Short mmCIF file of C-alpha atoms in Angstrom, two decimals:
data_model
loop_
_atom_site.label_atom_id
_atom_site.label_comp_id
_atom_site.label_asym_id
_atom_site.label_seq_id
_atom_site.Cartn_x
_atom_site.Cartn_y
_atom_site.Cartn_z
CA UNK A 33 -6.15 0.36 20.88
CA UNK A 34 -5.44 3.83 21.36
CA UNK A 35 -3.29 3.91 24.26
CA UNK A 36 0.12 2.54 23.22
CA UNK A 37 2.24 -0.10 25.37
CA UNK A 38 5.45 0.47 25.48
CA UNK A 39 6.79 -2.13 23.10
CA UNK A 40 4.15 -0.61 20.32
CA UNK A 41 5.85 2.65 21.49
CA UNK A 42 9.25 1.70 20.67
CA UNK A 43 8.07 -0.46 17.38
CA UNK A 44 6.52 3.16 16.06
CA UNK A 45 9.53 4.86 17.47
CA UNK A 46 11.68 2.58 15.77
CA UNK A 47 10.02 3.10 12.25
CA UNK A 48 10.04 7.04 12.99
CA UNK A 49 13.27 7.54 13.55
CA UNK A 50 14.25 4.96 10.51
CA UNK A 51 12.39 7.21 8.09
CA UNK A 52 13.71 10.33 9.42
CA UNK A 53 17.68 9.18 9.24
CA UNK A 54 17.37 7.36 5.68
CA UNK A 55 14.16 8.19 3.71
CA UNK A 56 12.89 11.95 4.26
CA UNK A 57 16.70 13.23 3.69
CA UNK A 58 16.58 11.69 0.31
CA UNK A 59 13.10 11.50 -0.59
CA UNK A 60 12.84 14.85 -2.91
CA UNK A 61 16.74 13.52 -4.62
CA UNK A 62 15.15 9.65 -5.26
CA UNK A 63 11.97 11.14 -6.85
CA UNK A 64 14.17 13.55 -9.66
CA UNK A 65 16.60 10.52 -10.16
CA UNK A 66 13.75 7.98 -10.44
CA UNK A 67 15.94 5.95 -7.86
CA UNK A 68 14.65 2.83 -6.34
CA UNK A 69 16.73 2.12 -3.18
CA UNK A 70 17.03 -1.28 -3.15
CA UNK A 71 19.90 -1.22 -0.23
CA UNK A 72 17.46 0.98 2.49
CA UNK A 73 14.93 -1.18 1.25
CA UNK A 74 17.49 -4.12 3.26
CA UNK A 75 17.55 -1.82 5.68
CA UNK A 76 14.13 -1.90 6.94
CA UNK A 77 14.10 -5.66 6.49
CA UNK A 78 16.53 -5.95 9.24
CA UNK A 79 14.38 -4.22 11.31
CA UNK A 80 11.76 -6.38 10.57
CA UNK A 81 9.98 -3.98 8.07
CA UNK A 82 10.28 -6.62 5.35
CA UNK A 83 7.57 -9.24 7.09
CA UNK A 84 5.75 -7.25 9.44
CA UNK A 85 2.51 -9.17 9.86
CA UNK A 86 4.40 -12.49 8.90
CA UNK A 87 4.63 -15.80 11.33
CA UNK A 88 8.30 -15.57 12.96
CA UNK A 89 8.90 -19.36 11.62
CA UNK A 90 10.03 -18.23 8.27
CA UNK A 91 11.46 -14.84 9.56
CA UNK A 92 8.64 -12.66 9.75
CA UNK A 93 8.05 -9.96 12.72
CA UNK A 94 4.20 -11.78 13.44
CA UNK A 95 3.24 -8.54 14.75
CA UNK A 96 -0.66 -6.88 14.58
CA UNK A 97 -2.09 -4.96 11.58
CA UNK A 98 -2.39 -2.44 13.81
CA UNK A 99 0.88 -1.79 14.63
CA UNK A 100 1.43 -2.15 10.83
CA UNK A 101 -0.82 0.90 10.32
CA UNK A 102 1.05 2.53 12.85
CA UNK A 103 4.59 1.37 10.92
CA UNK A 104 3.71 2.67 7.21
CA UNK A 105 2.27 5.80 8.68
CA UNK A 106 5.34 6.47 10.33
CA UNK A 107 7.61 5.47 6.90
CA UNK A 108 5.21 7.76 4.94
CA UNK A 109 6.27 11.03 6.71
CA UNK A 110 10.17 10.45 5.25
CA UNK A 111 8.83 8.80 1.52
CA UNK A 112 5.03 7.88 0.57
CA UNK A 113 6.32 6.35 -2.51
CA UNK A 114 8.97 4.23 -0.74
CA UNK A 115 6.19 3.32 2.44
CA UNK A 116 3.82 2.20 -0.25
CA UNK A 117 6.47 -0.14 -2.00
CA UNK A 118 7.28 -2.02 1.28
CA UNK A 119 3.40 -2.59 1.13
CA UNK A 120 3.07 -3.90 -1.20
CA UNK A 121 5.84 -6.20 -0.46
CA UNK A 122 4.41 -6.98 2.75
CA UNK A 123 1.12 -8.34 1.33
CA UNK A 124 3.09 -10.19 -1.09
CA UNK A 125 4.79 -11.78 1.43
CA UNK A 126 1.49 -12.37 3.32
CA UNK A 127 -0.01 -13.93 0.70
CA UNK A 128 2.30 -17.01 0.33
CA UNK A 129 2.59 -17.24 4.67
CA UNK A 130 -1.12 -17.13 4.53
CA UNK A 131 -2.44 -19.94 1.74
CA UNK A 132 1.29 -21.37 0.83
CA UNK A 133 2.07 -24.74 2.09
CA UNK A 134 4.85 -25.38 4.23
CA UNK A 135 7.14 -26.16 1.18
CA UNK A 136 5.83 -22.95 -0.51
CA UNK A 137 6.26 -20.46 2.70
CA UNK A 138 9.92 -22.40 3.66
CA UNK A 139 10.77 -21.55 -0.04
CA UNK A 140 10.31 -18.10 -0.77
CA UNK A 141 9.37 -16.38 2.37
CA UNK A 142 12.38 -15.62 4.28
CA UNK A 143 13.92 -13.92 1.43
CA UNK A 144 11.05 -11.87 1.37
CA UNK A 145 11.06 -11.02 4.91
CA UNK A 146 15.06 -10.41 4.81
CA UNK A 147 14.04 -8.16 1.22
CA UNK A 148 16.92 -10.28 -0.30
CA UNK A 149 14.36 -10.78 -2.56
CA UNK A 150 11.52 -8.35 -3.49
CA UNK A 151 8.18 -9.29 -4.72
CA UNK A 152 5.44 -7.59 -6.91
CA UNK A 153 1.83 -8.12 -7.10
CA UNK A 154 0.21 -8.85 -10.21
CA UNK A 155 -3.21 -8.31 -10.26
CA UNK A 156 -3.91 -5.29 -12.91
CA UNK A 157 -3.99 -5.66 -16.49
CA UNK A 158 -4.38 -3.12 -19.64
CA UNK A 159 -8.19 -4.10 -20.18
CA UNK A 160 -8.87 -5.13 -16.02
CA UNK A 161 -8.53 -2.64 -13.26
CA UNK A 162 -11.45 -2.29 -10.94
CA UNK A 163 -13.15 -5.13 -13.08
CA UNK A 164 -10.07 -7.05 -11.37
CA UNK A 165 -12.68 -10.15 -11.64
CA UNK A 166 -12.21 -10.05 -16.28
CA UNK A 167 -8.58 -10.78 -15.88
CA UNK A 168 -7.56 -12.38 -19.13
CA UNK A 169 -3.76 -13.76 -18.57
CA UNK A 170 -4.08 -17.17 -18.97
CA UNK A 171 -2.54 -20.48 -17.02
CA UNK A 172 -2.83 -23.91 -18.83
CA UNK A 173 -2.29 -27.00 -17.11
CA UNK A 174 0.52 -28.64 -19.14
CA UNK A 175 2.30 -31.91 -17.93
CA UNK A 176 3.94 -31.03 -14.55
CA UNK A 177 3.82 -27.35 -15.63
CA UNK A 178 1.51 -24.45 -16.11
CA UNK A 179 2.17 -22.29 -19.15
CA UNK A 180 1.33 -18.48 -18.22
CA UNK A 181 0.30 -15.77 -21.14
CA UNK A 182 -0.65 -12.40 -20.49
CA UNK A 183 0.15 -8.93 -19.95
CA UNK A 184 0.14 -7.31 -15.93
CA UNK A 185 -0.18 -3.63 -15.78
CA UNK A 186 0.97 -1.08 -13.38
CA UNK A 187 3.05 -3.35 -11.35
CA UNK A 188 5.24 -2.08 -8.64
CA UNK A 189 8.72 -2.85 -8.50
CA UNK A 190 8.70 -5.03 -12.17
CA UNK A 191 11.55 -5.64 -13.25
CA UNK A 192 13.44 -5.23 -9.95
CA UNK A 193 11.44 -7.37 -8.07
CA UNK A 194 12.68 -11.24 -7.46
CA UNK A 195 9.04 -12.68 -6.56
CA UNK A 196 5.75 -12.30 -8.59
CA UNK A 197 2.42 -13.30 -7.14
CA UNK A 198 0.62 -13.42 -10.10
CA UNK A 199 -3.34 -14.00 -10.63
CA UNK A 200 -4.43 -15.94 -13.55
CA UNK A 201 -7.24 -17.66 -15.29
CA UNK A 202 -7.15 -21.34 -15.11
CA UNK A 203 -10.65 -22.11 -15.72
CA UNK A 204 -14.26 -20.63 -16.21
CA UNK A 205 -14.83 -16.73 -16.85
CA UNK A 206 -15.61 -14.69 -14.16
CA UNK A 207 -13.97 -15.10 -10.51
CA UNK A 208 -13.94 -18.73 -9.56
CA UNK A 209 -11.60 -19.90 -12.69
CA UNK A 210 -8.45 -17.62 -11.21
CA UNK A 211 -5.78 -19.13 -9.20
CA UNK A 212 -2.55 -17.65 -8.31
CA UNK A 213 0.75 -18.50 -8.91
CA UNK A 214 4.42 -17.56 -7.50
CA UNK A 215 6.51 -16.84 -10.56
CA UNK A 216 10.56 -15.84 -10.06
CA UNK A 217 12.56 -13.66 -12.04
CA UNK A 218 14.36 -15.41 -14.77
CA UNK A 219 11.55 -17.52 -15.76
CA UNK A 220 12.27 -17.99 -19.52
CA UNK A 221 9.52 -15.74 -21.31
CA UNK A 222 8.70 -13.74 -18.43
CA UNK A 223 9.89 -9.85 -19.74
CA UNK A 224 9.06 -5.97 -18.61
CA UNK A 225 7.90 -3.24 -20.40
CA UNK A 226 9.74 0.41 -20.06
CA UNK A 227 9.14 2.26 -16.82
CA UNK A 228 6.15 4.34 -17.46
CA UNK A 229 6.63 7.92 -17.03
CA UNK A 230 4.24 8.85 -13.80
CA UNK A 231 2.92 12.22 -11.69
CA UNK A 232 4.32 10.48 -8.93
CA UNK A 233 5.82 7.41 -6.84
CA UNK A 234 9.00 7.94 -8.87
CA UNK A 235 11.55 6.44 -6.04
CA UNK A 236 9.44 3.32 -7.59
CA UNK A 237 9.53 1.42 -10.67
CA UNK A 238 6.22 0.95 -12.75
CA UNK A 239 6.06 -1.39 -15.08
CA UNK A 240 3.89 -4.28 -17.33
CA UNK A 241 4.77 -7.75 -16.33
CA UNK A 242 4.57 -9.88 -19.70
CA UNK A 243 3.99 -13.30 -19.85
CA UNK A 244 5.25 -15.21 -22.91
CA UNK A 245 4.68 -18.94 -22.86
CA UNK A 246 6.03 -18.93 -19.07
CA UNK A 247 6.34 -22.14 -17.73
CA UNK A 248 6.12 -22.60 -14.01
CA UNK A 249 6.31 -26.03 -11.76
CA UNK A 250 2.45 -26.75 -10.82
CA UNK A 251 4.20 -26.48 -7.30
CA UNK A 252 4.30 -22.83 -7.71
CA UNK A 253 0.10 -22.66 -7.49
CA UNK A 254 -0.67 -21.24 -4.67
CA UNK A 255 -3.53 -21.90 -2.96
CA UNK A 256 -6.38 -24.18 -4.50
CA UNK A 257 -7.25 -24.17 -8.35
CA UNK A 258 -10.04 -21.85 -8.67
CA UNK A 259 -8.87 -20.09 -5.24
CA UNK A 260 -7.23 -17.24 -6.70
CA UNK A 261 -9.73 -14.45 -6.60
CA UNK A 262 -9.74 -14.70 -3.03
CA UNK A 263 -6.13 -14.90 -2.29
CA UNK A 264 -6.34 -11.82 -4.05
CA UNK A 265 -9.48 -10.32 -2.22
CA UNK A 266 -7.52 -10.97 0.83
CA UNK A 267 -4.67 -9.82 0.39
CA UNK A 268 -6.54 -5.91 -0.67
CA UNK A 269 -7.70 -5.57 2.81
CA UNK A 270 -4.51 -5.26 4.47
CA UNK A 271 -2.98 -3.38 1.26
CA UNK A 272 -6.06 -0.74 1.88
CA UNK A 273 -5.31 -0.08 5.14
CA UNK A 274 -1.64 0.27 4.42
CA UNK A 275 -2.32 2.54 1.73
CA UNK A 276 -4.77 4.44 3.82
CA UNK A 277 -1.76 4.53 6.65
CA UNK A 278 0.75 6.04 4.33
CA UNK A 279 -1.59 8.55 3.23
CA UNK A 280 -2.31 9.67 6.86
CA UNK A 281 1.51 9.55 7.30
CA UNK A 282 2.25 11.70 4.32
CA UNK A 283 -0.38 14.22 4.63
CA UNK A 284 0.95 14.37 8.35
CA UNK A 285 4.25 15.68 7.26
CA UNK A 286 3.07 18.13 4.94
CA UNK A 287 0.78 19.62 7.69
CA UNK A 288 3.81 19.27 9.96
CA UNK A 289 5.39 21.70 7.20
CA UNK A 290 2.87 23.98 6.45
CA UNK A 291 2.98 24.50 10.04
CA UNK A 292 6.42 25.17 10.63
CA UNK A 293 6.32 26.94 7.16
CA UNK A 294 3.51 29.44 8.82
CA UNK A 295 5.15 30.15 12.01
CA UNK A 296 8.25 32.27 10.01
CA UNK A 297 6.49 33.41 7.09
CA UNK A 298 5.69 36.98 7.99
CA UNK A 299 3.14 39.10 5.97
CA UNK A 300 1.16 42.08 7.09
CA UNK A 301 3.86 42.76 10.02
CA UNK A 302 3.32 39.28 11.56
CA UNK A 303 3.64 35.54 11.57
CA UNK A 304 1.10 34.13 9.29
CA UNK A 305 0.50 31.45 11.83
CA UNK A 306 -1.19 34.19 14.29
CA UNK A 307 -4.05 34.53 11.27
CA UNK A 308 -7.06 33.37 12.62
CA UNK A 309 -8.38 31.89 9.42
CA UNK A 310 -5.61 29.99 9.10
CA UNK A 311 -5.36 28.28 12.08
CA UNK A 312 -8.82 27.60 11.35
CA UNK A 313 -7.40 25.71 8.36
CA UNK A 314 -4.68 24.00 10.48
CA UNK A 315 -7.47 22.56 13.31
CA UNK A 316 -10.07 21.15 10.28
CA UNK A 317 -6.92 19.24 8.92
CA UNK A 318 -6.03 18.12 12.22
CA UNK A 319 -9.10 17.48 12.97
CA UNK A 320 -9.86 15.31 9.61
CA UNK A 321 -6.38 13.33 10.11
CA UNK A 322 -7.18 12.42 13.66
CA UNK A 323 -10.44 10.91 12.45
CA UNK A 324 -8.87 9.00 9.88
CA UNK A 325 -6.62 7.56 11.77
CA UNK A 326 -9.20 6.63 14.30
CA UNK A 327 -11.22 4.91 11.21
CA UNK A 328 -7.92 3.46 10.16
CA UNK A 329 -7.07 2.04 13.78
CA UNK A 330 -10.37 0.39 13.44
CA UNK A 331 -10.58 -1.21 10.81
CA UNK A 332 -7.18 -2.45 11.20
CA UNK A 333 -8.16 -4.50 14.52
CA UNK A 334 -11.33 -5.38 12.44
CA UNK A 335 -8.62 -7.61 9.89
CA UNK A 336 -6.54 -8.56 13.06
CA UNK A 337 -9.44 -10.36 14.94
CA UNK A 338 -11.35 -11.32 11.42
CA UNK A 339 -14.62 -9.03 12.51
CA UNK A 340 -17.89 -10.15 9.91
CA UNK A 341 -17.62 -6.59 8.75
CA UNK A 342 -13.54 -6.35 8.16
CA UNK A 343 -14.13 -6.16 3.88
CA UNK A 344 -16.32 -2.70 4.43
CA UNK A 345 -14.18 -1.56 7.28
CA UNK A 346 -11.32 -1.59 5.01
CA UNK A 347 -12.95 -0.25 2.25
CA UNK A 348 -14.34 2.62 4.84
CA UNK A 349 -10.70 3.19 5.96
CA UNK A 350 -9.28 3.25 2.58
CA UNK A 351 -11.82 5.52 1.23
CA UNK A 352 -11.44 8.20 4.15
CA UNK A 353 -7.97 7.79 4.60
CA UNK A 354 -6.52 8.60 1.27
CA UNK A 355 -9.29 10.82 0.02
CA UNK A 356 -8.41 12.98 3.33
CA UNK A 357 -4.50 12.60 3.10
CA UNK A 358 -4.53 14.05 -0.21
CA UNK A 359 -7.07 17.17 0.75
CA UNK A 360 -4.64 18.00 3.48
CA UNK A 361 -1.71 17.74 2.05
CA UNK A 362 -3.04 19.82 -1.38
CA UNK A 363 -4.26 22.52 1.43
CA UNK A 364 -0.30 22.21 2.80
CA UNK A 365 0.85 23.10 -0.38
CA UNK A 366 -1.33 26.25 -0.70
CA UNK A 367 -0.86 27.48 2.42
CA UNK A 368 3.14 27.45 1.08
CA UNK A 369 1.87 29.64 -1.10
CA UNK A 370 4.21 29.67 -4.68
CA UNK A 371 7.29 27.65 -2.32
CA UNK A 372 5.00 24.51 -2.24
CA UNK A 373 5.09 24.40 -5.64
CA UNK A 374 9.39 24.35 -5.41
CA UNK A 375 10.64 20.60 -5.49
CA UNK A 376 12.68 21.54 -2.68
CA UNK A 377 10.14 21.73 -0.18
CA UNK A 378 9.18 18.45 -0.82
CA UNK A 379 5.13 19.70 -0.39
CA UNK A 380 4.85 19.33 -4.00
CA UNK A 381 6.06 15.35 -3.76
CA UNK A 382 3.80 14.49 -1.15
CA UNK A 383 0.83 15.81 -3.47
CA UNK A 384 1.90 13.89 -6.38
CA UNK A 385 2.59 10.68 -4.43
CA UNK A 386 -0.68 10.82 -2.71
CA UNK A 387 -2.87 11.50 -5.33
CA UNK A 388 -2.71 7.62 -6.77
CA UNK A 389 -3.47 6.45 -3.69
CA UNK A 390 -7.20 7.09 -4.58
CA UNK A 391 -7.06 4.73 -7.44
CA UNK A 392 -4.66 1.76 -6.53
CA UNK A 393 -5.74 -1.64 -4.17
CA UNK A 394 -9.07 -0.48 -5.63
CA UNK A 395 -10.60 3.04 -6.62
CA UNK A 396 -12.09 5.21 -4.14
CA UNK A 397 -15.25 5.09 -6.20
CA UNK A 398 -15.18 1.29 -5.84
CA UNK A 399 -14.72 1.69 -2.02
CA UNK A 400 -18.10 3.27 -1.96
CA UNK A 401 -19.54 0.42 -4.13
CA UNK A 402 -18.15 -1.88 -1.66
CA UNK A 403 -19.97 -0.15 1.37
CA UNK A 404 -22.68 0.53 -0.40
CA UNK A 405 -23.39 -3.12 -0.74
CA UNK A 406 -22.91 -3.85 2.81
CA UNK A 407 -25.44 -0.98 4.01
CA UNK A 408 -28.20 -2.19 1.07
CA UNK A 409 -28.40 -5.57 2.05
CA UNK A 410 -28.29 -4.87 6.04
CA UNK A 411 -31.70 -2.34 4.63
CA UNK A 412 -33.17 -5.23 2.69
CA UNK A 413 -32.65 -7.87 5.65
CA UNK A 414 -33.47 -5.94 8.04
CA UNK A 415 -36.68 -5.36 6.34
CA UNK A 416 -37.60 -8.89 5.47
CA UNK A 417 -37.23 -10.01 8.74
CA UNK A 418 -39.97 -7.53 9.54
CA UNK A 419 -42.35 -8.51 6.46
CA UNK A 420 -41.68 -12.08 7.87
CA UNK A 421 -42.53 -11.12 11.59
#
């Protein structure tokens, strides 16, 4: 895992040297403008950014979710906001390979994998976040049809997107009546609220997702009735571990920075790079990255192989990953001192993008809930086995 071939070599390489030439040149322009570039976007696709982990059948690269860690960490260092969008694409994508039929995957996933069309995830709603399970937008059965209400909230790429995987309830509260459906854009009744106004991932659009009477073929379920909940269970790991991958990538470029940014400041008659407590600074971040990376790695291979304990090692990763990438890169910006608060260092940007990254595909405090669980009930077996011995 940790010593590359070369063909993982050149796939990193590749995504490298992609985000150096067409996102970190514009990254600091696309976040004043609010710009969503939907043409790099293309770009990546035909490098095979747009179905990474997909099956090569309908177009996707079918490659490990390890080297996908290794791909959004290296698209993070030019944009976060721009890395995490192709995410969430990605899982999008994954989600109809994974539990679409063949009709379903022949359908819509090659446009997804080419990014002719984009897709959006639509899990969220105003009165559901982490409670993802009380989802309210509602799917009735009607004639060959299902009739979608609702409102989505916070969904990337809404309004630009072409493809919405969209999680609604069909049947009994809690989370065996939701079941997913692929809705396109154009479906009469489906509109967008205004772009909502955010600290950061402004190359991005944010937007609701309304639902008004939308009528979509009953060929557009995906999955079973009722199977829904874990489509979209599923479909979190891998988006944690992306998540977690872009904020190791971004908080990698902002120590790269500070770095640089240390070595020809000069105070005191020298290089602030020669103060000891600083480099102090510089190893723990190092240091910190490195092990979430590691953790990241991990878990990544964890999903890959489908290890029994993939759901906390995601959940581990995620937590670790983005509550570190956002510590280092805040410390980046202070070592910059009043210059990583200027726009044009781009410090400031890699803060703000990487601060949501601890609440989306599930808060950091739900993370911990999630391991939590997993260590509790290990405790409680581990001790009935020993009442019953």
């Amino acid at each position: 895992m940790f010593t590359l071939t070369d063909d993982e070599r050149a796939i990193r390489d590749t995504a490298r040297d992609f985000a150096a030439e067409h996102l970190a040149p514009n990254a600091v322009e696309w976040d004043r403008s609010k710009h969503f570039p939907v043409d790099v976007l293309r770009k990546a696709a035909s490098l095979g950014m747009g179905g990474i982990y997909i099956r090569e059948d309908v177009g996707g690269s079918e490659l490990t979710r390890v080297d996908a860690a290794r791909i959004f960490e290296e698209l993070a260092k030019g944009d976060p906001s721009i890395a995490a969008y192709i995410s969430i694409h990605n899982m999008v994508a994954w989600m109809i390979d994974r539990f679409g039929n063949d009709e379903q995957r022949r359908t819509w996933v090659p446009g997804l994998c080419s990014m002719e069309r984009l897709g959006s995830y639509c899990l969220t709603e105003p009165g559901a976040g982490s409670d993802a399970a009380g989802l309210s937008t509602k799917a009735v059965a009607d004639g060959d049809d299902y009739v979608l209400d609702g409102v989505k909230q916070f969904i990337s790429g809404a309004g630009t997107s072409d493809v919405y995987v969209v999680m609604a309830r069909t049947g009994e509260s809690g989370p065996k009546g939701i079941s997913a459906f692929i809705v396109p854009k154009g479906s009469p009744g489906l509109s967008f609220g205004p772009n909502e106004v955010k600290m950061g991932w402004n190359a991005q659009p944010t937007r609701q997702v309304i639902f008004e009477n939308v009528r979509v073929p009953a060929a557009n379920l995906l999955g079973d009735l009722g199977g829904g909940f874990r489509i979209a269970m599923s479909g979190l790991n891998g988006g944690r571990l992306n998540i977690a991958a872009c904020s190791v990538g971004g908080a990698q470029a902002a120590l790269d920075k500070a770095a640089a940014y240390l070595v020809d400041r000069k105070a005191f008659g020298s290089s602030l790079i020669d103060s000891q407590a600083l480099q102090f600074q510089l190893a723990d971040m190092r240091t910190e990255l490195e092990a979430a990376r590691t953790l990241l790695w991990r878990a990544a291979d964890a999903l890959q192989v489908g290890a029994p304990d993939v759901v906390e090692l995601c959940a581990m990763a995620k937590r670790f990953g983005t509550d570190t990438g956002f510590e280092v890169a805040n410390k980046a910006l202070q070592m910059h001192g009043g210059y990583g608060y200027l726009a044009e260092y781009g410090i400031e940007k890699i803060v703000r993008d990487l601060r949501v990254h601890q609440i989306l595909e599930g808060t950091n405090e739900i993370m911990r809930v999630v391991v939590a669980r997993s260590v509790v009930s290990a405790a409680k077996s581990a001790i009935g086995k020993q009442g019953a011995a």
